[in-house]
Tab-separated table of N, CA and C in Angstrom:
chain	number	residue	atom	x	y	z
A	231	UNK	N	60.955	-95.454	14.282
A	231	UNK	CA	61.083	-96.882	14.409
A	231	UNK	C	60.807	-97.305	15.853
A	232	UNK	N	60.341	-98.041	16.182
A	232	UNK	CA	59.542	-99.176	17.481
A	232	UNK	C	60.713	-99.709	17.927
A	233	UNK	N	61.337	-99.191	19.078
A	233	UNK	CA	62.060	-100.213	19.735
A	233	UNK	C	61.428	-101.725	19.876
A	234	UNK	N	62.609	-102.463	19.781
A	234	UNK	CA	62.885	-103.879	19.208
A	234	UNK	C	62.754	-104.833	20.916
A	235	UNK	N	61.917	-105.173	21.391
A	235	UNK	CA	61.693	-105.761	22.509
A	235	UNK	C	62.066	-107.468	22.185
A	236	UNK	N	62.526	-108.191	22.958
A	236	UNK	CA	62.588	-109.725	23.390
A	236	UNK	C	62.250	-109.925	24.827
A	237	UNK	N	61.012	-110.880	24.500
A	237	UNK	CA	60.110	-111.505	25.749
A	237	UNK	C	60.790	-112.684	25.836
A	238	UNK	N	61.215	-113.111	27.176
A	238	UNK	CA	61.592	-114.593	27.053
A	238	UNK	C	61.082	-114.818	28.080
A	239	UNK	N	59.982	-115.804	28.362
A	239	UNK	CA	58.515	-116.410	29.639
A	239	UNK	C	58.433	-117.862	28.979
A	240	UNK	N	58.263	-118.895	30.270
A	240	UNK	CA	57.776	-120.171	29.835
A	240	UNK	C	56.039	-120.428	29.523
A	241	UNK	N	56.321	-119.544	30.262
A	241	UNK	CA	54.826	-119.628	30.806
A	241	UNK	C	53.297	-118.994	29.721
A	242	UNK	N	52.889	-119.719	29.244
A	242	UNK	CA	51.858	-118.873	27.704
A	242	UNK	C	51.105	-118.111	28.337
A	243	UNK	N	50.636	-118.215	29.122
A	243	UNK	CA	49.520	-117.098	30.057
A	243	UNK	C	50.592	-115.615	30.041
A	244	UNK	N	51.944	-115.594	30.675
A	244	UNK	CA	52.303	-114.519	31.166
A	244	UNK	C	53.107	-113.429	29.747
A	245	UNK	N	53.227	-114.549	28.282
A	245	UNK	CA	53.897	-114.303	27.199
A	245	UNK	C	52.720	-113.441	26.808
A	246	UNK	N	51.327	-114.169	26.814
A	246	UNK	CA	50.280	-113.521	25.665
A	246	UNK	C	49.985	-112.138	26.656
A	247	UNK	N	50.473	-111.954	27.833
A	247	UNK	CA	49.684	-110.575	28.716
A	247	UNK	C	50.468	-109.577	28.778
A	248	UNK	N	51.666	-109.898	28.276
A	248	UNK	CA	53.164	-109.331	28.222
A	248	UNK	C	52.848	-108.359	27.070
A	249	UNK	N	52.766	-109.101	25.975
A	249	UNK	CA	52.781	-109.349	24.681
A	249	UNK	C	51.423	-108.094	24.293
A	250	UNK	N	50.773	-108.330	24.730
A	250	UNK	CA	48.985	-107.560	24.912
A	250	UNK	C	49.753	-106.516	25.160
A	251	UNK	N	49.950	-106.396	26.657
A	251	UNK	CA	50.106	-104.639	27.225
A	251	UNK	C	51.221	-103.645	26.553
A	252	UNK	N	52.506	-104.493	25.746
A	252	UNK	CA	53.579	-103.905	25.090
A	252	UNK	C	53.322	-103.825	23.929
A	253	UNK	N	51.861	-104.390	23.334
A	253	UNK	CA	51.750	-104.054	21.659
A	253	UNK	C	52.032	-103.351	20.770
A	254	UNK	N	52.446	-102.118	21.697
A	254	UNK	CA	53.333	-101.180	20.623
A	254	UNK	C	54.379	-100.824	20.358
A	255	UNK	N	55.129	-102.169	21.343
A	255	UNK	CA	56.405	-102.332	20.369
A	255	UNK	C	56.639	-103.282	19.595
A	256	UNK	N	57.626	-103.311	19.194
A	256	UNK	CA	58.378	-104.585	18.225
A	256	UNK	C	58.790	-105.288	18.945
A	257	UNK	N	57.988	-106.548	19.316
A	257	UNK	CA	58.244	-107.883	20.400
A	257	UNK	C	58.881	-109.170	19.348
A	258	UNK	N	59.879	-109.896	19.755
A	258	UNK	CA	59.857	-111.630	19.474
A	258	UNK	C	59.778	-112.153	20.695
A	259	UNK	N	59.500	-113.171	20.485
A	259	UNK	CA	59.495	-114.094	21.996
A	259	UNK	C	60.358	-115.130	22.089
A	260	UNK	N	60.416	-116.091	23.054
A	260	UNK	CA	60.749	-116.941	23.595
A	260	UNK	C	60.397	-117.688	24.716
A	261	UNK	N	60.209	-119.003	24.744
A	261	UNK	CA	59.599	-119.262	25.597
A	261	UNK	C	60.563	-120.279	26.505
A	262	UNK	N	61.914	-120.358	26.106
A	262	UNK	CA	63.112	-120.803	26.903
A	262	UNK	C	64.491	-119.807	26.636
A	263	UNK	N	64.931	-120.183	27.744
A	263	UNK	CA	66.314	-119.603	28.015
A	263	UNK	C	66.922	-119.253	26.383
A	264	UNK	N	67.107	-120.505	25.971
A	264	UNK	CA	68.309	-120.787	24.969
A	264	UNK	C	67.797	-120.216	23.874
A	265	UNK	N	66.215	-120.450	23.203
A	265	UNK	CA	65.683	-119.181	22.543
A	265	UNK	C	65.727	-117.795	22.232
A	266	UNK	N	66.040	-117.495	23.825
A	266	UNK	CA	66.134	-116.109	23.873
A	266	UNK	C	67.222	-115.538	23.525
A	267	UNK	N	68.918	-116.339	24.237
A	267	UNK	CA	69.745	-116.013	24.005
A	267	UNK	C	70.023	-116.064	22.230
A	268	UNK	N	69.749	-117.118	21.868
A	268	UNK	CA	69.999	-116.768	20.274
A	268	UNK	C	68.460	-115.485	19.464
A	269	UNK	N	68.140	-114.982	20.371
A	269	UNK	CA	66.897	-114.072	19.677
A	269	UNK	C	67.821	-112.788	19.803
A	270	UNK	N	68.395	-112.808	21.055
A	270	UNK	CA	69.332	-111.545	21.682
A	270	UNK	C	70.813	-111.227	20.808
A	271	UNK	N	71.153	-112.180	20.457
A	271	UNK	CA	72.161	-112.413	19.416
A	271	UNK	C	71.917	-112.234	18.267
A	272	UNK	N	70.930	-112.560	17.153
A	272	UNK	CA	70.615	-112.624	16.191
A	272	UNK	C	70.202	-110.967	15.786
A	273	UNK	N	69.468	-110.164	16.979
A	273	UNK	CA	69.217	-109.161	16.850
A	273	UNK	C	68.946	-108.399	17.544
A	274	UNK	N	69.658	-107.580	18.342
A	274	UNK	CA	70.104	-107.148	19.850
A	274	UNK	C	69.132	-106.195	19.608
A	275	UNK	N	68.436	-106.655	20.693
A	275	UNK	CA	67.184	-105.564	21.180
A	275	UNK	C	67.557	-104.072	22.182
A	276	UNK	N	66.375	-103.521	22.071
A	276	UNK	CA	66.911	-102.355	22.786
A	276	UNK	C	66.468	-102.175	24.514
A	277	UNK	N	65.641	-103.621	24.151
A	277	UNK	CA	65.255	-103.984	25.815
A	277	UNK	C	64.881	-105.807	25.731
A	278	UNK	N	64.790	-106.344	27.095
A	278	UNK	CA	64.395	-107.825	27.072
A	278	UNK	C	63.625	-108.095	28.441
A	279	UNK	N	63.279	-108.240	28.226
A	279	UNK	CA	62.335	-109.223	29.708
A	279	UNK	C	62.509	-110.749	29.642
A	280	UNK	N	62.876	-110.853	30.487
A	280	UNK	CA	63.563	-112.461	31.198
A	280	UNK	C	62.884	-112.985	32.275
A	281	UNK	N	62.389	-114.073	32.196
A	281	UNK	CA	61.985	-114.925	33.130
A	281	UNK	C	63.146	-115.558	33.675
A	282	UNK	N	63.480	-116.006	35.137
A	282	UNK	CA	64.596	-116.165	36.108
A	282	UNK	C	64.108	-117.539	35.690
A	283	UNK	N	63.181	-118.297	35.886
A	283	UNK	CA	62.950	-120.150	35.950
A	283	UNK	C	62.159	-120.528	34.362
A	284	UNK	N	63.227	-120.601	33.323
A	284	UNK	CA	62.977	-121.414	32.319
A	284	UNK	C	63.456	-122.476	31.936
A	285	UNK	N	63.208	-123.113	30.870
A	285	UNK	CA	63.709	-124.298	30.827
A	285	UNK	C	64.937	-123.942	29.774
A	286	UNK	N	66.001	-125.379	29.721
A	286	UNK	CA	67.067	-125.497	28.666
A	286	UNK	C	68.102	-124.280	29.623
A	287	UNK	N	67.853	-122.738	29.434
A	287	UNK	CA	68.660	-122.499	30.381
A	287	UNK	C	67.749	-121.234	31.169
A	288	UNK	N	68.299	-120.657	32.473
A	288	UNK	CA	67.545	-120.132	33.213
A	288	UNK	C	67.847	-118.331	32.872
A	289	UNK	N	67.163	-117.707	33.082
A	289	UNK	CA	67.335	-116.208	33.298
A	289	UNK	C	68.787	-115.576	33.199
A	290	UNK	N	69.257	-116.135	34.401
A	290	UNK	CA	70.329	-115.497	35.217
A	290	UNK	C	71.148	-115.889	34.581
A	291	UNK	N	71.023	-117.468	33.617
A	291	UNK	CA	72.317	-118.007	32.324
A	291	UNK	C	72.460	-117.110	31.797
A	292	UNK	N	70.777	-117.043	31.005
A	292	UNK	CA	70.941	-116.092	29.842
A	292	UNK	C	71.501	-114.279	30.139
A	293	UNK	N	70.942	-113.944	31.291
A	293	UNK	CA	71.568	-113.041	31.606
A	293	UNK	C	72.952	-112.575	31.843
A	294	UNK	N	73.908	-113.730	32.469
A	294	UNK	CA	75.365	-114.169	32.437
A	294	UNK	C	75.944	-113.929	31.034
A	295	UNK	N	75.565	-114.728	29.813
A	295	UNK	CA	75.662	-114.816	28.691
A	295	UNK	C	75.796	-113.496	27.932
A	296	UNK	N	74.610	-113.268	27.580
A	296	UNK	CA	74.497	-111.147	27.835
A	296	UNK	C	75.349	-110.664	28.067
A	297	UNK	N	75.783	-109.828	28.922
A	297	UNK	CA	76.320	-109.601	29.970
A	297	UNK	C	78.341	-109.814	29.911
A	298	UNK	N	78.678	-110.948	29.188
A	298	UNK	CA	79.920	-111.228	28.954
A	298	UNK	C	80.035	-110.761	27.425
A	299	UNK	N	79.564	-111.155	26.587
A	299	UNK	CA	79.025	-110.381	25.517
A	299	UNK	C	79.202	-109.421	24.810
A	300	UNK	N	80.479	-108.312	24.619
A	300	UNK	CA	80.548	-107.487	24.142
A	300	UNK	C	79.585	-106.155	23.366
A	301	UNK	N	78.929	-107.713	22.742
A	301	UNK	CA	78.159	-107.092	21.414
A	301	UNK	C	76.693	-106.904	22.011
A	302	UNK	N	76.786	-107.252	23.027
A	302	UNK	CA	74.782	-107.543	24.068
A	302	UNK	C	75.391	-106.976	25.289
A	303	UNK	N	76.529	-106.707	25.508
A	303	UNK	CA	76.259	-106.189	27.019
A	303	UNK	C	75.772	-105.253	27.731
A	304	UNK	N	75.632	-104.471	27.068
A	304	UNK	CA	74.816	-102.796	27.346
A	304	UNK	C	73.184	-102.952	27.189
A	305	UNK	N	72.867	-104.017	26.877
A	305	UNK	CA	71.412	-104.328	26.271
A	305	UNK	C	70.994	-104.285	27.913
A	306	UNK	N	69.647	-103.122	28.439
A	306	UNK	CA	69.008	-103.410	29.408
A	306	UNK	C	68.113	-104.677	29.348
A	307	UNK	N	68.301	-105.526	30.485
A	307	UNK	CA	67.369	-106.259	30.794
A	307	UNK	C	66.892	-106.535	32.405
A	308	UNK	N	64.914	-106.532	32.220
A	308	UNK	CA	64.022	-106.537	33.091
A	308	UNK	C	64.095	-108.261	33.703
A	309	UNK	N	64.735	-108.493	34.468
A	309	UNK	CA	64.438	-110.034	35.024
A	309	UNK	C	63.077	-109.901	35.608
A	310	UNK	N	62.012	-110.995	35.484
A	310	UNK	CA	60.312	-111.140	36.112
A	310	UNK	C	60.703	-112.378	36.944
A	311	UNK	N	60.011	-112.472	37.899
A	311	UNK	CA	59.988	-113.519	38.627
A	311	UNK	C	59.172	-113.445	39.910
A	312	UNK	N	58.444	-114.847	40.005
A	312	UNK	CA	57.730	-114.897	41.464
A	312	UNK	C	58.200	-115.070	42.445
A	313	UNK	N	60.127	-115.205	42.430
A	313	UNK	CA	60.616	-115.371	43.615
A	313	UNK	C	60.920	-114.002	43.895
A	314	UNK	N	59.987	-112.904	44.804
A	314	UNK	CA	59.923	-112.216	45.551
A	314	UNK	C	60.810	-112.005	46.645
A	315	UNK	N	61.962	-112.476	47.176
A	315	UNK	CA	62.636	-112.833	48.849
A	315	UNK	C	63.445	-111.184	47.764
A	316	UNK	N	63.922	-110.527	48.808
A	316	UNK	CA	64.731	-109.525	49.437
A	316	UNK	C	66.177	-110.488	48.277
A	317	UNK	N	66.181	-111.199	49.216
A	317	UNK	CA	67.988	-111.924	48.629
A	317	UNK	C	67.927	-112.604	46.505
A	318	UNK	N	66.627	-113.109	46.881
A	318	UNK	CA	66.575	-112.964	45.131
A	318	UNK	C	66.702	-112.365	44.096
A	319	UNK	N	66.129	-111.113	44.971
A	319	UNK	CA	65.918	-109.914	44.080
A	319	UNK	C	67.262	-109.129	43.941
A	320	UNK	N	68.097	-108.721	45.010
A	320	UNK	CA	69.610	-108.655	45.239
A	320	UNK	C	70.109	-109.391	44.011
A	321	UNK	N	70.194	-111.002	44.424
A	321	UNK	CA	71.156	-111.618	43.693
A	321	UNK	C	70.839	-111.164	42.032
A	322	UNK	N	69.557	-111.500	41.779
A	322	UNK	CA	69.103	-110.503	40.051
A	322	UNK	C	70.032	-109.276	40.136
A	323	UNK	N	69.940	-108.536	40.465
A	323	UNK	CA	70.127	-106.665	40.154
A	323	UNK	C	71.826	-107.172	40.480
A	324	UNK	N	72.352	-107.786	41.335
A	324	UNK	CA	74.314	-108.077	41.547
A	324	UNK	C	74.445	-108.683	40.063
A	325	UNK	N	73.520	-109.911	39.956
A	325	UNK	CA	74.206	-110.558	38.740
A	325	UNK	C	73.512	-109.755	36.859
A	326	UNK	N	73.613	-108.499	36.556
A	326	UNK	CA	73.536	-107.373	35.844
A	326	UNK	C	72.220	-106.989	35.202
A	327	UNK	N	71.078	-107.407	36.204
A	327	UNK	CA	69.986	-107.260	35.588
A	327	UNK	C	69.392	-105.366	36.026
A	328	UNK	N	68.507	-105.046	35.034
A	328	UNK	CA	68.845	-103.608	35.215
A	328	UNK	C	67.609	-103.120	36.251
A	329	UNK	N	66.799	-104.241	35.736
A	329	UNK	CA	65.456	-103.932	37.080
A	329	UNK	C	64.880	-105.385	37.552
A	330	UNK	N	63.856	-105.372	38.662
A	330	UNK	CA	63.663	-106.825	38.786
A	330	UNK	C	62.229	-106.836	38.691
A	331	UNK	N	61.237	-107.012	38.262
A	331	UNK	CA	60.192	-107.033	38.704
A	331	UNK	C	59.622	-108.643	39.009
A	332	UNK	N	58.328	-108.546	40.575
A	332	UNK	CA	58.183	-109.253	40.805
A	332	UNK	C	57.027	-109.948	40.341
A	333	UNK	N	56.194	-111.232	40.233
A	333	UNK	CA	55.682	-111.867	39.487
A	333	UNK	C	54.250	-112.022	40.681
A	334	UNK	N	52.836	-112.108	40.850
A	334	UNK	CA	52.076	-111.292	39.173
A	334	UNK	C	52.478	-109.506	39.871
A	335	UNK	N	52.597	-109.466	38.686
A	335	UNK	CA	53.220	-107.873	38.145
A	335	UNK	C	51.835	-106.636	38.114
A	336	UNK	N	51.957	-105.819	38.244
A	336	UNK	CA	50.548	-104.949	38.049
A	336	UNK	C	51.175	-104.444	36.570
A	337	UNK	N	50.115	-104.785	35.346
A	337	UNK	CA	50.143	-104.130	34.128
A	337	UNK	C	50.710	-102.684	33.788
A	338	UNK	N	50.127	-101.808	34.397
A	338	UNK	CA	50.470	-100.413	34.858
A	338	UNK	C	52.689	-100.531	35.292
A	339	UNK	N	52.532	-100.970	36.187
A	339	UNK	CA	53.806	-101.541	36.803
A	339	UNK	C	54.910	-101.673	35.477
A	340	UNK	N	54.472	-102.412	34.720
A	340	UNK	CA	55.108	-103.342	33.388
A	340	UNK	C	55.715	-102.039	32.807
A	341	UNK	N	54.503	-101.631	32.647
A	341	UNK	CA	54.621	-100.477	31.253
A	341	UNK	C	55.126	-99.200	31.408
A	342	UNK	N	55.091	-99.370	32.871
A	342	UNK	CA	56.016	-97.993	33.649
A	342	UNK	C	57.699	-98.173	33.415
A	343	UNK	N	57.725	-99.291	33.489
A	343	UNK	CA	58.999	-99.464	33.937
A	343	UNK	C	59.884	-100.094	33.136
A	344	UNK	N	59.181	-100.389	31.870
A	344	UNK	CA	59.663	-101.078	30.040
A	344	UNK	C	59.920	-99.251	29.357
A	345	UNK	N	58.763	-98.416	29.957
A	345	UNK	CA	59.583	-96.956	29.327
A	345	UNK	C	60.422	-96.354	29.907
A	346	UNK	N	60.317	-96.293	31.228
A	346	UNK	CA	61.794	-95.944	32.125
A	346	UNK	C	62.779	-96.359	31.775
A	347	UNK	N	63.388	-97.808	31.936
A	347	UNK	CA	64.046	-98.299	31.355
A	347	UNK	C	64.558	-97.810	29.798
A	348	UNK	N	64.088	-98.435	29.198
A	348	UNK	CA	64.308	-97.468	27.168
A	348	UNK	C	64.421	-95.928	27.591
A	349	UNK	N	63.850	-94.753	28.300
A	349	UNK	CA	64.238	-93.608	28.024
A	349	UNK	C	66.305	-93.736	28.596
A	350	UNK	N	66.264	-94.515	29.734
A	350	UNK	CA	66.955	-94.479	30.599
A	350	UNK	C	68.571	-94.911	29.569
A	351	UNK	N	68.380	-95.985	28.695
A	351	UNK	CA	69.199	-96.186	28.132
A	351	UNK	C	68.766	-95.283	26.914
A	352	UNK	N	68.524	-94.542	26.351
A	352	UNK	CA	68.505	-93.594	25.435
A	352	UNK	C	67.885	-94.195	24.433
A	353	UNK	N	66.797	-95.017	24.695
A	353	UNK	CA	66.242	-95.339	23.181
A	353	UNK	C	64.660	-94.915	23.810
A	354	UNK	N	63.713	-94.797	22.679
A	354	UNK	CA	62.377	-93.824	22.402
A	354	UNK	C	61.725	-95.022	23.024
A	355	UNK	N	60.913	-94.813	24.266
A	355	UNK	CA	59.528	-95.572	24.203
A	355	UNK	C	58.426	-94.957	23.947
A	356	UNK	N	57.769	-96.044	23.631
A	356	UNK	CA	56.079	-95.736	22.507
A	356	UNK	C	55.101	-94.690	23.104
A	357	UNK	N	54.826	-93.929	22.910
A	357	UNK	CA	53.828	-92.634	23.471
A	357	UNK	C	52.814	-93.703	23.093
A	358	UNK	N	51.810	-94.055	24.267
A	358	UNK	CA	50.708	-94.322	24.562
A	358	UNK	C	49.590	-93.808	23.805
């Protein structure tokens, strides 16, 4: 079975390139905060990628949310974002995000670090 991925990006350019390079997993999307959190709820993935600046609510909500969560709190999640600063990236990884990557991302980069992640929490990523 395909680990169960949730994309949550506002942005359609960065959803459909996401979406492309991880094709071999089991993706839903979202393209706001509040989406995601009820995608994460409805059916707790075994990984998520989060955009930090969406609309309705932001990353770091939904990540908060997560995170308190009992039933989602162990769920790794990748926060993306173009805010690059040293202290951003901190405040992501303090407030329980499991990696940060920064925004545009090298493809290679993505896919390195969506299977690190999944081996890391003990679930199978996709042999290439």
């Amino acid at each position: 079975m395909k680990p169960h991925l949730v994309i949550a990006d506002d942005e359609a350019d960065i959803c459909r390139l996401i979406t492309f390079l991880l094709r071999s997993y089991d993706l839903a999307e979202a393209r706001n905060g509040k989406r995601a959190l009820e995608l994460i709820r409805e059916l707790p993935p075994d990984l998520v990628l989060l955009d930090v600046m969406m609309p309705e609510m932001t990353g770091l909500e939904v990540l908060d949310a997560v995170r308190r969560n009992p039933l989602t709190a162990a769920i790794p999640i990748i926060l993306l974002s173009a805010k690059g600063q040293a202290a951003e990236i901190e405040r992501g990884l303090q407030s329980g995000a499991t990696r940060y990557l920064v925004k545009p991302f090298e493809p290679l980069a993505l896919r390195t670090c969506v299977a690190e992640v999944l081996e890391e929490y003990h679930r199978q990523p996709v042999k290439e």
